[in-house]
mmCIF file of C-alpha atoms and ligand atoms in Angstrom:
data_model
loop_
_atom_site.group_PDB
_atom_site.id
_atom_site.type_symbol
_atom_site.label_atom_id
_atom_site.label_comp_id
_atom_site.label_asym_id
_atom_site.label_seq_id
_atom_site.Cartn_x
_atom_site.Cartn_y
_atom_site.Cartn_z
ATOM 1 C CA UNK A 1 113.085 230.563 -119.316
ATOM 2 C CA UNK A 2 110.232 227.581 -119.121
ATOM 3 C CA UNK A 3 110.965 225.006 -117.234
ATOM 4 C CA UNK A 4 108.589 221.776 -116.592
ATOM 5 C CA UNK A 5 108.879 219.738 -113.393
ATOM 6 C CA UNK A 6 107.458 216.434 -113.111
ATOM 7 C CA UNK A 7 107.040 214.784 -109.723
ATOM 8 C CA UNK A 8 103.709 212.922 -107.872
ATOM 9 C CA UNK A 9 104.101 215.476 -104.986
ATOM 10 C CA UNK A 10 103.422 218.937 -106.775
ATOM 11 C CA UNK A 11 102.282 220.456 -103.394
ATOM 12 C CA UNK A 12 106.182 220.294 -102.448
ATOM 13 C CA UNK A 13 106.592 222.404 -105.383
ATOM 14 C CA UNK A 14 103.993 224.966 -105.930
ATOM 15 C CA UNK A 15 104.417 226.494 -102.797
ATOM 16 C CA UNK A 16 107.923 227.173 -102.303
ATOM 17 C CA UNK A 17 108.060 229.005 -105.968
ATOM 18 C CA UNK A 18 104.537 231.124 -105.023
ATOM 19 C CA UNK A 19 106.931 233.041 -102.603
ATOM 20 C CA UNK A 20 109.761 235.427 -102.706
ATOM 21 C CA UNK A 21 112.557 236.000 -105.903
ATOM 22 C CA UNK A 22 111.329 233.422 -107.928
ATOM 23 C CA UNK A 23 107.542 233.921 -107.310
ATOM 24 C CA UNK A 24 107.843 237.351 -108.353
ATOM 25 C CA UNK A 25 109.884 236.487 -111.469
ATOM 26 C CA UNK A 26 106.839 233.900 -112.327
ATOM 27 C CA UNK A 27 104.049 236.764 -111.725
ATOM 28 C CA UNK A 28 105.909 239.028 -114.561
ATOM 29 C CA UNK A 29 106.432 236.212 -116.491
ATOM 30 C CA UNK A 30 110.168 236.340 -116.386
ATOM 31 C CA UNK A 31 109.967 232.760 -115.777
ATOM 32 C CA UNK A 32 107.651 229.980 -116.949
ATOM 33 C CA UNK A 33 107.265 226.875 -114.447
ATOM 34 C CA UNK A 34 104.801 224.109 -115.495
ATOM 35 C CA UNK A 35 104.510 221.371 -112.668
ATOM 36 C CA UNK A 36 103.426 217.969 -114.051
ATOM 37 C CA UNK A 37 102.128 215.166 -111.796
ATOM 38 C CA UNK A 38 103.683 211.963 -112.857
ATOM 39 C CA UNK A 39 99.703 210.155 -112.262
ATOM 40 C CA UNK A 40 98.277 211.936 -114.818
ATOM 41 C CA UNK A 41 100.234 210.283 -116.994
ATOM 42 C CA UNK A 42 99.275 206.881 -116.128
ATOM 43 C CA UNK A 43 97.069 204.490 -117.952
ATOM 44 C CA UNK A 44 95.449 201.969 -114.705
ATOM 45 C CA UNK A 45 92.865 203.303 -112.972
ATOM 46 C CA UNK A 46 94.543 203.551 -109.511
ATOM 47 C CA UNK A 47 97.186 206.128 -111.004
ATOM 48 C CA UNK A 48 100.080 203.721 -109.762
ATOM 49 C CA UNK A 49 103.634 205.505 -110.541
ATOM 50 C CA UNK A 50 105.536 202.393 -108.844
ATOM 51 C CA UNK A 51 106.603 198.848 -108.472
ATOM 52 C CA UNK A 52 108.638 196.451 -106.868
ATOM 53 C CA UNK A 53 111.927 195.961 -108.195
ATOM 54 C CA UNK A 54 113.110 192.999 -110.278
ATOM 55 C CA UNK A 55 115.695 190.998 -108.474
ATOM 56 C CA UNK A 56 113.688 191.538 -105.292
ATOM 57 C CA UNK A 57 115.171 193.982 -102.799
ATOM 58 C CA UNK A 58 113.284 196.518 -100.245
ATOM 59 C CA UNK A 59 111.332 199.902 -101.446
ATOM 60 C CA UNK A 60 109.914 200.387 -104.744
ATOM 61 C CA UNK A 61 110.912 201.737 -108.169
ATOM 62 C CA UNK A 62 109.220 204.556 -110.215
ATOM 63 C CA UNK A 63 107.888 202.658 -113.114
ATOM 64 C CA UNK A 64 108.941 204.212 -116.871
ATOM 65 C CA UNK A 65 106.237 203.684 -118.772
ATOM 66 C CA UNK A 66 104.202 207.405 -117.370
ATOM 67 C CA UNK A 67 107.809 208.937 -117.201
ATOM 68 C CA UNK A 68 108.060 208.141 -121.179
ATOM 69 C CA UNK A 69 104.733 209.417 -121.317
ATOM 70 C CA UNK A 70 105.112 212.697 -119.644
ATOM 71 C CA UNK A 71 108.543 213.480 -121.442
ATOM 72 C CA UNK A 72 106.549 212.686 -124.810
ATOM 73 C CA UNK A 73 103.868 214.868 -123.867
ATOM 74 C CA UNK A 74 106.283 217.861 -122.867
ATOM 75 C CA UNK A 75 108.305 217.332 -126.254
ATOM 76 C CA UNK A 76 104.692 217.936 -127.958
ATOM 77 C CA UNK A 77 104.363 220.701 -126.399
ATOM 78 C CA UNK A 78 107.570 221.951 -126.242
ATOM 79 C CA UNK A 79 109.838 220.892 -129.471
ATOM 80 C CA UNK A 80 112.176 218.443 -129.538
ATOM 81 C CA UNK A 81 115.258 217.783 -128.141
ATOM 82 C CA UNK A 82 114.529 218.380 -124.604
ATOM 83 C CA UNK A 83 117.192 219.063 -122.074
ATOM 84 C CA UNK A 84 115.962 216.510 -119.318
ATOM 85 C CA UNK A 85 117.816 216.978 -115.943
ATOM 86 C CA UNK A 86 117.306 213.776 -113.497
ATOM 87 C CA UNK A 87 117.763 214.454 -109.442
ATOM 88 C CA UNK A 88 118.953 211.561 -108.066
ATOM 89 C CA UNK A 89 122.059 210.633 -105.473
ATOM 90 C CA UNK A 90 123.883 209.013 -108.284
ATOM 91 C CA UNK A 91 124.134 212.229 -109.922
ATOM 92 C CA UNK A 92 127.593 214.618 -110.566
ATOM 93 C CA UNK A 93 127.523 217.315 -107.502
ATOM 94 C CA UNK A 94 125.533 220.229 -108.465
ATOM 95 C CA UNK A 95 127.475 223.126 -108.706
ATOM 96 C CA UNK A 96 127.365 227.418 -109.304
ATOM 97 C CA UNK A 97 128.766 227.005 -112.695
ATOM 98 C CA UNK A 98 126.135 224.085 -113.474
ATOM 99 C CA UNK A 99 123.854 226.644 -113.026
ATOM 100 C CA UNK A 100 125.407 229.720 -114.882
ATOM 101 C CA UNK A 101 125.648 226.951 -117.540
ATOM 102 C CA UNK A 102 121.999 225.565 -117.501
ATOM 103 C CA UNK A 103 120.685 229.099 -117.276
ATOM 104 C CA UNK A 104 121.806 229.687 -120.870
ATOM 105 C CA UNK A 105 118.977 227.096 -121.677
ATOM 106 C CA UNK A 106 115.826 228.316 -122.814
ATOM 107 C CA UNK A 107 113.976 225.471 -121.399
ATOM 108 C CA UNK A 108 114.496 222.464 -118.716
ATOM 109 C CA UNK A 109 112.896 219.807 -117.912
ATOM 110 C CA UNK A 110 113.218 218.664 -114.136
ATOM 111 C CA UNK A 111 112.110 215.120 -112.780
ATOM 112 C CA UNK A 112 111.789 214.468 -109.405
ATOM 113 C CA UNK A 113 112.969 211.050 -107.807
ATOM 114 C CA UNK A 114 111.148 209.265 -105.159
ATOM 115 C CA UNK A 115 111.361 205.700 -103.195
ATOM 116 C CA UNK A 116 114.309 203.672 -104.690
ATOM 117 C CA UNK A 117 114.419 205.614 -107.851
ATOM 118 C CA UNK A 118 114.092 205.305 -111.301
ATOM 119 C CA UNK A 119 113.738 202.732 -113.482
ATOM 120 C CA UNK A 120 117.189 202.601 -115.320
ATOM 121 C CA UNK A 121 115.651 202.681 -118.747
ATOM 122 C CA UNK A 122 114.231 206.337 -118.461
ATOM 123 C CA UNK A 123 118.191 207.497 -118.109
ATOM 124 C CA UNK A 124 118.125 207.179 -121.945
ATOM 125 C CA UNK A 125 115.772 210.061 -122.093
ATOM 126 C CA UNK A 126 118.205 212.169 -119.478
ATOM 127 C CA UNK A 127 120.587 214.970 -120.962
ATOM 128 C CA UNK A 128 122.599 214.917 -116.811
ATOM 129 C CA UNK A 129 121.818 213.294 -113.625
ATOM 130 C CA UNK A 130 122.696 215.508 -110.720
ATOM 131 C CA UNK A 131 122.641 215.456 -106.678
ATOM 132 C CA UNK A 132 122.757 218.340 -104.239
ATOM 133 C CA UNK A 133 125.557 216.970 -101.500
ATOM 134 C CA UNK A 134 125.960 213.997 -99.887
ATOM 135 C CA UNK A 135 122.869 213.622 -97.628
ATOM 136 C CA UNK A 136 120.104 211.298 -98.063
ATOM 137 C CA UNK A 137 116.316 213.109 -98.830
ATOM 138 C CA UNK A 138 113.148 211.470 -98.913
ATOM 139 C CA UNK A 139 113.004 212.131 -102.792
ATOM 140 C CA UNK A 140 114.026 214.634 -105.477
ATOM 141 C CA UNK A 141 111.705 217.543 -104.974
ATOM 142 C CA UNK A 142 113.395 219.881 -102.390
ATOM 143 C CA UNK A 143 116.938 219.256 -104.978
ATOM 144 C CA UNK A 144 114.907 220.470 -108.493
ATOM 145 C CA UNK A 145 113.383 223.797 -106.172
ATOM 146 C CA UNK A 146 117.198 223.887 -105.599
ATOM 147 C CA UNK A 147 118.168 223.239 -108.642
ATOM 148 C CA UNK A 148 115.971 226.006 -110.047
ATOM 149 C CA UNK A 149 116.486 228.785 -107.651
ATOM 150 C CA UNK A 150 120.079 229.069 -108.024
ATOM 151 C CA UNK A 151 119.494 228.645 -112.226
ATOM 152 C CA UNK A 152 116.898 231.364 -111.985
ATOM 153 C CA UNK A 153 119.035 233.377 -110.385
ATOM 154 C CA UNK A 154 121.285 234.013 -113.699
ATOM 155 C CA UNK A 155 118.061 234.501 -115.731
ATOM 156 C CA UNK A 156 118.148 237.808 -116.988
ATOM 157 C CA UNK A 157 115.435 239.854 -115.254
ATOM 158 C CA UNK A 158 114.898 237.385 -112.352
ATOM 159 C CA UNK A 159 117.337 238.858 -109.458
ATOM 160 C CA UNK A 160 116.247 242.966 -109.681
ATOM 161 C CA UNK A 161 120.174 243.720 -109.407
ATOM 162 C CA UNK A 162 121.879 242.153 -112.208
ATOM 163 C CA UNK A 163 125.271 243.416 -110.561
ATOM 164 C CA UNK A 164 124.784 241.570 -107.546
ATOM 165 C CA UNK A 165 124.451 238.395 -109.220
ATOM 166 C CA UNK A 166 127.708 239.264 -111.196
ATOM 167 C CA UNK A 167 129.891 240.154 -108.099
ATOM 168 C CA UNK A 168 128.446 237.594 -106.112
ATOM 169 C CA UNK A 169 131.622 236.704 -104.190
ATOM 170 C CA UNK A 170 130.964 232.732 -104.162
ATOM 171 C CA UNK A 171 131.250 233.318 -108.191
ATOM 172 C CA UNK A 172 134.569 234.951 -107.375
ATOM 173 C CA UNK A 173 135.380 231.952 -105.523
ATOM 174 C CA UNK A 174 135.266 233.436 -101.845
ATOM 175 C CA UNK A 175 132.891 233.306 -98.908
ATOM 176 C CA UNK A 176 130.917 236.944 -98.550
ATOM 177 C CA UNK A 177 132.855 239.507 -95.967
ATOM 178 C CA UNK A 178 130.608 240.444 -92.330
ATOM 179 C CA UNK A 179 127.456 242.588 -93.162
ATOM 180 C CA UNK A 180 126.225 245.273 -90.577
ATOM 181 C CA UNK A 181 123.353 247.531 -90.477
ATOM 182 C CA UNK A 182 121.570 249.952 -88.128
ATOM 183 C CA UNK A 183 121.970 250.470 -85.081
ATOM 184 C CA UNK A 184 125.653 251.319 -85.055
ATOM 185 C CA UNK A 185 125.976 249.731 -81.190
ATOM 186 C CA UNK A 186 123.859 247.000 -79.519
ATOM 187 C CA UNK A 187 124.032 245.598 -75.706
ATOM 188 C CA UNK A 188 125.642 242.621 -75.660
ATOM 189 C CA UNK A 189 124.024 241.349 -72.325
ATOM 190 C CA UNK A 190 120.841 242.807 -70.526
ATOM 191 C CA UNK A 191 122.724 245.091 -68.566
ATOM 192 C CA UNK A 192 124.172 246.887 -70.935
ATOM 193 C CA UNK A 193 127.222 246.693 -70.025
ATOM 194 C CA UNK A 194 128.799 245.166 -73.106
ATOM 195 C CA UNK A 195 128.236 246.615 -76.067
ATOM 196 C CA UNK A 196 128.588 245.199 -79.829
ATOM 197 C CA UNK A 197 129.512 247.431 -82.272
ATOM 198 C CA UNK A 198 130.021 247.758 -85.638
ATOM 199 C CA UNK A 199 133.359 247.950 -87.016
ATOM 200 C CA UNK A 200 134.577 251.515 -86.891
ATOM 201 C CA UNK A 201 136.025 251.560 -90.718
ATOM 202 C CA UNK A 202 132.314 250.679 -92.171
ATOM 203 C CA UNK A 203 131.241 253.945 -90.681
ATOM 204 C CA UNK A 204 134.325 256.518 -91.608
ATOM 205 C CA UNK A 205 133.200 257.202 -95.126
ATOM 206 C CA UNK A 206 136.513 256.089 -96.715
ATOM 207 C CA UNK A 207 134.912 253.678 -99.167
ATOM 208 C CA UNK A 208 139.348 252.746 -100.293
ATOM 209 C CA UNK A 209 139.483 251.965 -96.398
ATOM 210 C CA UNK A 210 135.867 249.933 -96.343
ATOM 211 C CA UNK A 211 137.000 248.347 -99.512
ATOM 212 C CA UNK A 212 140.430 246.766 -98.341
ATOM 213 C CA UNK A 213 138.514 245.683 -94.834
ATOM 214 C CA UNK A 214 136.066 243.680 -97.186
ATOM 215 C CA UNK A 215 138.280 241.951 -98.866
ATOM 216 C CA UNK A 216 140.449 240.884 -96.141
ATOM 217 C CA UNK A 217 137.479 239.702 -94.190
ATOM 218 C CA UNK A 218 136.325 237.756 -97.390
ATOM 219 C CA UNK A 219 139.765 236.028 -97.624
ATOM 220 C CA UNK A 220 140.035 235.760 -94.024
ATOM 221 C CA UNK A 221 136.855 233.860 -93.424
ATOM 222 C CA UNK A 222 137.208 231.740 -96.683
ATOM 223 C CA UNK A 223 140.735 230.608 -95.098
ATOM 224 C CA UNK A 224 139.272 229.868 -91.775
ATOM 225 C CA UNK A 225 136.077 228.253 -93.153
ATOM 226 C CA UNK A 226 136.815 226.740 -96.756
ATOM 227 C CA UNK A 227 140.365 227.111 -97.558
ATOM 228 C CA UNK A 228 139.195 224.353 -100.150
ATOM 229 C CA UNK A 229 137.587 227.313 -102.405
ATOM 230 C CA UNK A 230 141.178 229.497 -102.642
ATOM 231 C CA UNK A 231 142.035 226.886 -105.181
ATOM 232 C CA UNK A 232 140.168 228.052 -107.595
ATOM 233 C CA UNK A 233 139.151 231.681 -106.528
ATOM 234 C CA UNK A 234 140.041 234.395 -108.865
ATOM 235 C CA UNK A 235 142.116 237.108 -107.006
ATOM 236 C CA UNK A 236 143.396 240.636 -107.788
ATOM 237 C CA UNK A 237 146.906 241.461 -106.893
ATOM 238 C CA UNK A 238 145.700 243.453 -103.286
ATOM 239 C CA UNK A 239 143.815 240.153 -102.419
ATOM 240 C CA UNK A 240 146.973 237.986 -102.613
ATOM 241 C CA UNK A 241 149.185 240.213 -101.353
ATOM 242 C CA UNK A 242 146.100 240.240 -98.154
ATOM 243 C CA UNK A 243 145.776 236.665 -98.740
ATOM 244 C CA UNK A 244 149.722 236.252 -98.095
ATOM 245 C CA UNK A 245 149.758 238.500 -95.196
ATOM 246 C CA UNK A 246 146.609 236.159 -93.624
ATOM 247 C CA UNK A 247 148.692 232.760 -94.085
ATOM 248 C CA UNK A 248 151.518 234.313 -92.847
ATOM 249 C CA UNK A 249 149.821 235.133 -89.458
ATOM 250 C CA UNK A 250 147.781 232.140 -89.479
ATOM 251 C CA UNK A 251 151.493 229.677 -90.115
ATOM 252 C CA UNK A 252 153.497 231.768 -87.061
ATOM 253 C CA UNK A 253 150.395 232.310 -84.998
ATOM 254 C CA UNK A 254 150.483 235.426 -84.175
ATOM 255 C CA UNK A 255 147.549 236.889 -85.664
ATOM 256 C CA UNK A 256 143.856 235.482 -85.215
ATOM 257 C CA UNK A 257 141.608 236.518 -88.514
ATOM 258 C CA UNK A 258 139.290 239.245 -86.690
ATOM 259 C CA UNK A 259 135.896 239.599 -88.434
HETATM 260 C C1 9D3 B 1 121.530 206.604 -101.696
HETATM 261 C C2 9D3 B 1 120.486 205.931 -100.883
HETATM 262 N N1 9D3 B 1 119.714 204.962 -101.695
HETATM 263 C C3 9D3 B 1 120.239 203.613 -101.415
HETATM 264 C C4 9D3 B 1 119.572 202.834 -100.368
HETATM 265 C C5 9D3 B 1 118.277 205.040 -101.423
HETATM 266 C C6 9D3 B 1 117.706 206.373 -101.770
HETATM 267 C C7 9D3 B 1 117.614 207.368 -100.795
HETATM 268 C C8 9D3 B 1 117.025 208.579 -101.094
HETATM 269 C C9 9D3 B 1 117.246 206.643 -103.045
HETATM 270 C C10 9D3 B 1 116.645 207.861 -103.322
HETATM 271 C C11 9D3 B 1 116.543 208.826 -102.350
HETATM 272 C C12 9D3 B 1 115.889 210.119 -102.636
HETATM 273 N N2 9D3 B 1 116.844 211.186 -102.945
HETATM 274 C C13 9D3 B 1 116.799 211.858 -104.071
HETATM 275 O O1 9D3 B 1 115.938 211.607 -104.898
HETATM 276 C C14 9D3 B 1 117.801 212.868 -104.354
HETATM 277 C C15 9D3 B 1 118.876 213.383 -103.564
HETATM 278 C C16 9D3 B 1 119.354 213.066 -102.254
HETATM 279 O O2 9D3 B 1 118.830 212.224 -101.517
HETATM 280 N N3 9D3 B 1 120.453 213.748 -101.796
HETATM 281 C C17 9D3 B 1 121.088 214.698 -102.522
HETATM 282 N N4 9D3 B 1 120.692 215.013 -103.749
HETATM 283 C C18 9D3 B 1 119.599 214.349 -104.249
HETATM 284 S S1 9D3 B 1 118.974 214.613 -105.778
HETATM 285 C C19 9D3 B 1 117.768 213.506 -105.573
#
């Protein structure tokens, strides 16, 4: 997948994607990311990417003539139509199945909002608009890194275990169960009196045993936390019959979801 951001603050960009996953998956050349600063494609010779808005008002507004001009140059280079994807607050909530979908795209084209926003006009060069939640950020940089980390994600070749990207339980629809790893007991206070151990079943070798405990700590913290998300999670029969059992408990309060 290539994908070209264009924002005047590449240094927000370039480093995040040198590290980790996605810096990797650039090295091999899994992935193709072009960062474009919006003042080289200015024409005055101060580089100026904004102006005051027309009707008066506070802040300033990203001027369309260099965004025209850097989605012209990126169409040269990159065949037309492009699939242009806007970050701003006025945009439909980003979600996982947004980016299973945009994944599927051989190329994007990601430009970053700053002070007021956009000039209107440059939304007729804009396949979506999209925001990350509703908090306010100093500008759409940190939302296209978002944007493209959890789109590069589904890029074949990106994530080393294809299967974990698959069963990722949030695709499922669920929050992940409790993970655990060595040592099997900790001290819970500098005595060491207290001790914190790891749930007995993870250790027994009885992968049917660890299997059910998984799942019913994956449907009990997803009713506890986001009972939103059971809507539309996709269960087996054994999860609803757990999920059942859970609500039960939960409605007579007798039971408290352990993790
Ligand atoms: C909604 C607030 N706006 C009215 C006064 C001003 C404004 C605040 C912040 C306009 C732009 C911005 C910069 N934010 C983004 O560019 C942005 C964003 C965000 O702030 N929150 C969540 N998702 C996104 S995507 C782009």
């Amino acid at each position: 997948m290539t994908v070209d951001i264009v924002t005047i603050f590449p240094a927000m960009i370039e480093g995040p994607l040198a590290a980790g996953i996605l810096g990797r998956a650039i090295d091999r050349g899994t992935l193709d990311v072009k960062v474009r600063d919006l003042r080289d494609f200015t024409t005055d010779r101060h580089r100026v990417v904004d102006d005051v808005p027309y009707g008066g008002g506070p802040g300033m507004v990203l001027k369309p003539d260099p965004i025209f001009r850097a989605l012209d140059a990126i169409e040269a280079e990159r065949g037309a139509p492009l699939t242009v994807i806007l970050t701003s607050p006025q945009g439909a909530r980003f979600t996982q199945s947004d980016a299973r979908r945009l994944s599927g795209q051989p190329h994007l084209v990601l430009l970053c909002g700053r002070y007021e926003g956009f000039d209107d006009r440059v939304r007729a060069r804009v396949t979506e608009e999209l925001s990350i939640g509703d908090y306010v950020l100093t500008g759409g940089e940190l939302p296209a890194l978002v944007v493209l980390d959890a789109v590069a994600r589904f890029v074949p070749g990106v994530v080393g275990d294809e299967q974990s990207v698959a069963e990722d339980s949030f695709s499922r629809g669920l929050l992940d169960f409790p993970q655990f790893t060595r040592p099997a007991e900790i001290s819970a206070d500098r005595s060491g009196e207290q001790v914190m151990a790891v749930p007995e079943v993870l250790l027994s070798g009885n992968h049917a045993a660890i299997r059910r405990w998984r799942k019913r700590a994956a449907l009990g913290r997803t009713l506890e936390r986001r009972p939103d998300l059971l809507d539309g999670a996709q269960l087996d029969d054994e999860e609803r019959q757990i999920l059942l059992e859970l609500q039960e408990g939960r409605i007579a309060g007798l039971q408290k979801v352990k993790e």
